[in-house]
PDB file of C-alpha atoms in Angstrom:
ATOM      1  CA  LYS A1212      92.349 180.304  30.124  1.00 54.00           C
ATOM      2  CA  GLY A1213      92.912 183.006  32.826  1.00 65.00           C
ATOM      3  CA  GLU A1214      95.492 185.694  33.047  1.00 69.00           C
ATOM      4  CA  SER A1215      98.170 185.803  35.668  1.00 76.00           C
ATOM      5  CA  VAL A1216      98.281 188.747  37.999  1.00 76.00           C
ATOM      6  CA  LEU A1217     101.342 190.030  36.380  1.00 81.00           C
ATOM      7  CA  GLN A1218      99.644 189.992  32.846  1.00 78.00           C
ATOM      8  CA  SER A1219      96.648 191.882  34.488  1.00 76.00           C
ATOM      9  CA  LEU A1220      99.017 194.566  35.962  1.00 80.00           C
ATOM     10  CA  LEU A1221     101.153 194.893  32.835  1.00 83.00           C
ATOM     11  CA  VAL A1222      98.133 195.704  30.778  1.00 82.00           C
ATOM     12  CA  LEU A1223      97.802 198.994  32.821  1.00 83.00           C
ATOM     13  CA  ARG A1224     100.701 200.334  30.865  1.00 86.00           C
ATOM     14  CA  HIS A1225      98.300 200.807  27.940  1.00 86.00           C
ATOM     15  CA  ASN A1226      96.218 203.157  30.098  1.00 87.00           C
ATOM     16  CA  PRO A1227      98.005 206.431  30.505  1.00 86.00           C
ATOM     17  CA  THR A1228      94.888 208.322  31.391  1.00 84.00           C
ATOM     18  CA  LEU A1229      94.253 205.968  34.415  1.00 85.00           C
ATOM     19  CA  LEU A1230      97.861 206.289  35.461  1.00 86.00           C
ATOM     20  CA  LEU A1231      97.764 210.079  35.371  1.00 83.00           C
ATOM     21  CA  ILE A1232      94.512 210.220  37.270  1.00 81.00           C
ATOM     22  CA  SER A1233      96.067 207.811  39.907  1.00 84.00           C
ATOM     23  CA  LEU A1234      99.184 210.038  40.130  1.00 83.00           C
ATOM     24  CA  ALA A1235      96.976 213.156  40.421  1.00 77.00           C
ATOM     25  CA  ARG A1236      94.920 211.677  43.243  1.00 77.00           C
ATOM     26  CA  PHE A1237      97.954 210.511  45.104  1.00 81.00           C
ATOM     27  CA  SER A1238      99.490 213.904  44.856  1.00 78.00           C
ATOM     28  CA  GLN A1239      96.522 215.269  46.606  1.00 71.00           C
ATOM     29  CA  GLY A1240      97.613 213.286  49.647  1.00 73.00           C
ATOM     30  CA  LEU A1241     100.979 214.817  49.739  1.00 73.00           C
ATOM     31  CA  SER A1242      99.760 218.312  50.642  1.00 67.00           C
ATOM     32  CA  PRO A1243     100.920 219.436  54.041  1.00 65.00           C
ATOM     33  CA  LYS A1244      98.100 220.130  56.385  1.00 64.00           C
ATOM     34  CA  VAL A1245      96.841 219.944  59.934  1.00 64.00           C
ATOM     35  CA  GLN A1246      93.959 217.644  60.794  1.00 68.00           C
ATOM     36  CA  ASN A1247      90.725 219.478  60.980  1.00 69.00           C
ATOM     37  CA  ALA A1248      89.997 218.195  64.418  1.00 65.00           C
ATOM     38  CA  TYR A1249      93.314 219.666  65.763  1.00 68.00           C
ATOM     39  CA  PHE A1250      92.951 222.817  63.697  1.00 71.00           C
ATOM     40  CA  PHE A1251      89.460 223.758  64.944  1.00 70.00           C
ATOM     41  CA  GLU A1252      90.125 222.790  68.476  1.00 69.00           C
ATOM     42  CA  ASN A1253      93.492 224.473  68.968  1.00 69.00           C
ATOM     43  CA  CYS A1254      93.844 227.285  66.279  1.00 68.00           C
ATOM     44  CA  VAL A1255      90.313 228.723  66.054  1.00 68.00           C
ATOM     45  CA  ASN A1256      88.878 230.224  69.134  1.00 68.00           C
ATOM     46  CA  PHE A1257      85.695 232.255  69.106  1.00 72.00           C
ATOM     47  CA  GLY A1258      84.894 232.211  72.875  1.00 71.00           C
ATOM     48  CA  SER A1259      81.862 230.120  73.727  1.00 73.00           C
ATOM     49  CA  VAL A1260      81.883 228.258  70.378  1.00 73.00           C
ATOM     50  CA  ASN A1261      84.106 225.246  70.611  1.00 73.00           C
ATOM     51  CA  GLY A1262      86.229 223.634  67.838  1.00 73.00           C
ATOM     52  CA  GLN A1263      83.989 220.738  67.163  1.00 76.00           C
ATOM     53  CA  THR A1264      81.071 223.102  66.642  1.00 79.00           C
ATOM     54  CA  LEU A1265      83.050 225.186  64.211  1.00 79.00           C
ATOM     55  CA  GLU A1266      84.256 222.027  62.393  1.00 79.00           C
ATOM     56  CA  VAL A1267      80.717 220.957  61.740  1.00 82.00           C
ATOM     57  CA  ILE A1268      79.645 224.480  60.577  1.00 82.00           C
ATOM     58  CA  TYR A1269      82.626 224.732  58.386  1.00 80.00           C
ATOM     59  CA  GLY A1270      82.114 221.199  56.937  1.00 81.00           C
ATOM     60  CA  ALA A1271      78.465 221.811  56.204  1.00 84.00           C
ATOM     61  CA  ALA A1272      78.914 225.335  54.795  1.00 83.00           C
ATOM     62  CA  SER A1273      81.946 224.561  52.595  1.00 78.00           C
ATOM     63  CA  GLY A1274      80.246 221.341  51.189  1.00 79.00           C
ATOM     64  CA  VAL A1275      76.650 222.192  50.595  1.00 80.00           C
ATOM     65  CA  LEU A1276      76.937 223.899  47.241  1.00 79.00           C
ATOM     66  CA  GLY A1277      79.073 221.053  45.882  1.00 77.00           C
ATOM     67  CA  THR A1278      76.343 218.444  45.513  1.00 76.00           C
ATOM     68  CA  PRO A1279      73.954 220.158  43.138  1.00 80.00           C
ATOM     69  CA  VAL A1280      77.040 221.126  40.917  1.00 80.00           C
ATOM     70  CA  MET A1281      77.722 217.440  40.235  1.00 78.00           C
ATOM     71  CA  PHE A1282      74.458 217.318  38.137  1.00 81.00           C
ATOM     72  CA  PHE A1283      76.001 219.887  35.768  1.00 81.00           C
ATOM     73  CA  ALA A1284      79.476 218.312  35.392  1.00 80.00           C
ATOM     74  CA  THR A1285      78.738 216.856  31.947  1.00 82.00           C
ATOM     75  CA  SER A1286      77.226 220.110  30.480  1.00 86.00           C
ATOM     76  CA  VAL A1287      80.082 222.106  31.876  1.00 84.00           C
ATOM     77  CA  ALA A1288      82.552 219.659  30.311  1.00 83.00           C
ATOM     78  CA  LYS A1289      80.921 219.972  26.944  1.00 87.00           C
ATOM     79  CA  LYS A1290      81.130 223.792  27.063  1.00 90.00           C
ATOM     80  CA  ILE A1291      84.885 223.984  28.145  1.00 87.00           C
ATOM     81  CA  GLY A1292      86.247 221.003  25.931  1.00 87.00           C
ATOM     82  CA  GLY A1293      86.052 217.869  27.859  1.00 82.00           C
ATOM     83  CA  MET A1294      86.474 216.132  31.210  1.00 79.00           C
ATOM     84  CA  LYS A1295      90.289 216.519  31.205  1.00 79.00           C
ATOM     85  CA  LYS A1296      89.885 220.271  31.113  1.00 82.00           C
ATOM     86  CA  ILE A1297      87.609 220.029  34.197  1.00 79.00           C
ATOM     87  CA  LEU A1298      90.585 218.156  35.957  1.00 76.00           C
ATOM     88  CA  VAL A1299      93.132 220.783  35.180  1.00 80.00           C
ATOM     89  CA  LEU A1300      90.980 223.807  35.737  1.00 80.00           C
ATOM     90  CA  SER A1301      89.602 222.541  39.042  1.00 77.00           C
ATOM     91  CA  GLN A1302      93.137 222.132  40.358  1.00 76.00           C
ATOM     92  CA  VAL A1303      94.213 225.581  39.220  1.00 82.00           C
ATOM     93  CA  PHE A1304      90.964 227.041  40.571  1.00 80.00           C
ATOM     94  CA  ALA A1305      91.408 225.213  43.879  1.00 77.00           C
ATOM     95  CA  ALA A1306      95.044 226.448  44.363  1.00 79.00           C
ATOM     96  CA  VAL A1307      94.128 230.123  43.651  1.00 83.00           C
ATOM     97  CA  LEU A1308      91.205 230.213  46.065  1.00 80.00           C
ATOM     98  CA  ARG A1309      93.099 228.276  48.791  1.00 77.00           C
ATOM     99  CA  ILE A1310      95.833 230.928  48.616  1.00 82.00           C
ATOM    100  CA  ALA A1311      93.161 233.632  48.875  1.00 83.00           C
ATOM    101  CA  ALA A1312      91.573 231.890  51.884  1.00 79.00           C
ATOM    102  CA  PHE A1313      95.012 231.598  53.493  1.00 78.00           C
ATOM    103  CA  PHE A1314      95.491 235.417  53.154  1.00 84.00           C
ATOM    104  CA  VAL A1315      92.043 236.127  54.387  1.00 82.00           C
ATOM    105  CA  GLY A1316      92.697 234.211  57.573  1.00 78.00           C
ATOM    106  CA  PHE A1317      90.305 232.840  60.134  1.00 77.00           C
ATOM    107  CA  ASP A1318      90.995 234.689  63.380  1.00 77.00           C
ATOM    108  CA  THR A1319      87.779 236.645  63.471  1.00 80.00           C
ATOM    109  CA  ILE A1320      84.282 235.553  62.771  1.00 80.00           C
ATOM    110  CA  PRO A1321      83.897 237.725  59.524  1.00 86.00           C
ATOM    111  CA  LYS A1322      87.279 236.402  58.281  1.00 84.00           C
ATOM    112  CA  PHE A1323      86.145 232.775  59.226  1.00 81.00           C
ATOM    113  CA  ILE A1324      82.959 233.345  57.236  1.00 84.00           C
ATOM    114  CA  ILE A1325      84.820 234.594  54.176  1.00 86.00           C
ATOM    115  CA  MET A1326      87.283 231.832  54.312  1.00 81.00           C
ATOM    116  CA  THR A1327      84.371 229.258  54.644  1.00 83.00           C
ATOM    117  CA  ALA A1328      82.626 230.819  51.690  1.00 85.00           C
ATOM    118  CA  LEU A1329      85.821 230.770  49.595  1.00 82.00           C
ATOM    119  CA  MET A1330      86.264 226.982  50.449  1.00 80.00           C
ATOM    120  CA  ALA A1331      82.645 226.446  49.350  1.00 83.00           C
ATOM    121  CA  VAL A1332      83.570 227.889  46.056  1.00 82.00           C
ATOM    122  CA  VAL A1333      86.693 225.750  45.876  1.00 77.00           C
ATOM    123  CA  ASN A1334      84.592 222.624  46.358  1.00 75.00           C
ATOM    124  CA  LEU A1335      82.400 223.283  43.295  1.00 78.00           C
ATOM    125  CA  PRO A1336      84.944 222.332  40.688  1.00 74.00           C
ATOM    126  CA  GLY A1337      86.230 219.652  43.011  1.00 72.00           C
ATOM    127  CA  GLN A1338      82.807 217.930  42.924  1.00 76.00           C
ATOM    128  CA  MET A1339      82.885 218.106  39.202  1.00 77.00           C
ATOM    129  CA  MET A1340      86.425 216.613  39.201  1.00 75.00           C
ATOM    130  CA  ASP A1341      85.055 213.510  40.969  1.00 75.00           C
ATOM    131  CA  ILE A1342      82.536 213.022  38.068  1.00 78.00           C
ATOM    132  CA  ALA A1343      85.383 213.615  35.611  1.00 77.00           C
ATOM    133  CA  HIS A1344      87.529 210.986  37.311  1.00 76.00           C
ATOM    134  CA  ARG A1345      84.861 208.359  36.940  1.00 79.00           C
ATOM    135  CA  SER A1346      84.059 209.354  33.264  1.00 80.00           C
ATOM    136  CA  LEU A1347      87.625 209.313  32.313  1.00 82.00           C
ATOM    137  CA  THR A1348      88.352 206.058  33.984  1.00 83.00           C
ATOM    138  CA  ALA A1349      85.473 204.447  32.064  1.00 84.00           C
ATOM    139  CA  ASP A1350      86.536 205.862  28.773  1.00 86.00           C
ATOM    140  CA  SER A1351      90.063 204.832  29.292  1.00 86.00           C
ATOM    141  CA  ILE A1352      89.079 201.197  30.040  1.00 87.00           C
ATOM    142  CA  ASP A1353      87.174 201.221  26.650  1.00 88.00           C
ATOM    143  CA  GLU A1354      90.316 202.691  24.995  1.00 87.00           C
ATOM    144  CA  VAL A1355      92.492 199.874  26.319  1.00 87.00           C
ATOM    145  CA  GLU A1356      90.065 197.269  25.154  1.00 88.00           C
ATOM    146  CA  LEU A1357      90.266 198.733  21.679  1.00 88.00           C
ATOM    147  CA  LYS A1358      94.029 198.678  21.783  1.00 86.00           C
ATOM    148  CA  THR A1359      94.617 195.196  23.506  1.00 85.00           C
ATOM    149  CA  GLY A1360      91.236 193.265  23.084  1.00 85.00           C
ATOM    150  CA  LEU A1361      91.290 192.954  26.888  1.00 81.00           C
ATOM    151  CA  ARG A1362      88.707 194.296  29.364  1.00 81.00           C
ATOM    152  CA  THR A1363      90.611 195.767  32.196  1.00 82.00           C
ATOM    153  CA  GLU A1364      87.935 197.098  34.503  1.00 82.00           C
ATOM    154  CA  GLY A1365      88.845 194.690  37.431  1.00 84.00           C
ATOM    155  CA  VAL A1366      92.490 195.747  37.558  1.00 85.00           C
ATOM    156  CA  SER A1367      91.642 199.377  36.845  1.00 85.00           C
ATOM    157  CA  PHE A1368      89.229 199.715  39.669  1.00 84.00           C
ATOM    158  CA  SER A1369      91.580 197.818  41.964  1.00 86.00           C
ATOM    159  CA  MET A1370      94.333 200.267  41.074  1.00 85.00           C
ATOM    160  CA  GLN A1371      91.932 203.171  41.980  1.00 84.00           C
ATOM    161  CA  ASN A1372      91.285 201.506  45.424  1.00 87.00           C
ATOM    162  CA  PHE A1373      94.985 200.866  45.932  1.00 89.00           C
ATOM    163  CA  THR A1374      95.624 204.615  45.144  1.00 87.00           C
ATOM    164  CA  THR A1375      92.931 205.806  47.483  1.00 86.00           C
ATOM    165  CA  LYS A1376      94.553 203.717  50.221  1.00 90.00           C
ATOM    166  CA  MET A1377      98.048 204.936  49.362  1.00 90.00           C
ATOM    167  CA  THR A1378      96.717 208.571  49.271  1.00 86.00           C
ATOM    168  CA  SER A1379      95.165 208.142  52.733  1.00 87.00           C
ATOM    169  CA  GLY A1380      98.308 206.643  54.116  1.00 88.00           C
ATOM    170  CA  ALA A1381     100.470 209.396  52.811  1.00 86.00           C
ATOM    171  CA  SER A1382      98.086 211.982  54.031  1.00 83.00           C
ATOM    172  CA  THR A1383      97.885 210.467  57.469  1.00 82.00           C
ATOM    173  CA  LEU A1384     101.658 210.268  57.671  1.00 83.00           C
ATOM    174  CA  ILE A1385     101.983 213.868  56.820  1.00 79.00           C
ATOM    175  CA  GLU A1386      99.307 215.013  59.218  1.00 74.00           C
ATOM    176  CA  GLY A1387     100.959 212.941  61.939  1.00 73.00           C
ATOM    177  CA  PHE A1388     104.222 214.871  61.582  1.00 68.00           C
TER     178      PHE A1388
END
């Protein structure tokens, strides 16, 4: 005997971890920002280097360190007390360094390099945060099964996809304004 869609959605109330993760991910899309393409083409000008070239350099330089860090997410989580602490600390760390990058600025090449380096460091806990999301989601699905006797990975992962689409929509709306 199958469950109705409503029953599947109502079981999510037993998964506060997933609901908090979804809320946190959605809130990331509510940050005011300018699209990278517009920013690099119209706000950053270093003479013969155009905005698209700077965007590629910035993207590669700010993201290159994040990939190897993902391999250490589990060991870092054990040292600091769990994946939930990675989520909280990564958000605090990102806010502090983004504020620092804002005050450094980007109007000269040395400032641009410093700002890019700061953003590369910001991405380190951000990459671990992605691992923490996946780990906590899997753990929360198991917890719901213990509480209710129902496996909820289908509706849980559907909710994550829905949250991703809502976040993208909200972010695009804000960037459009």
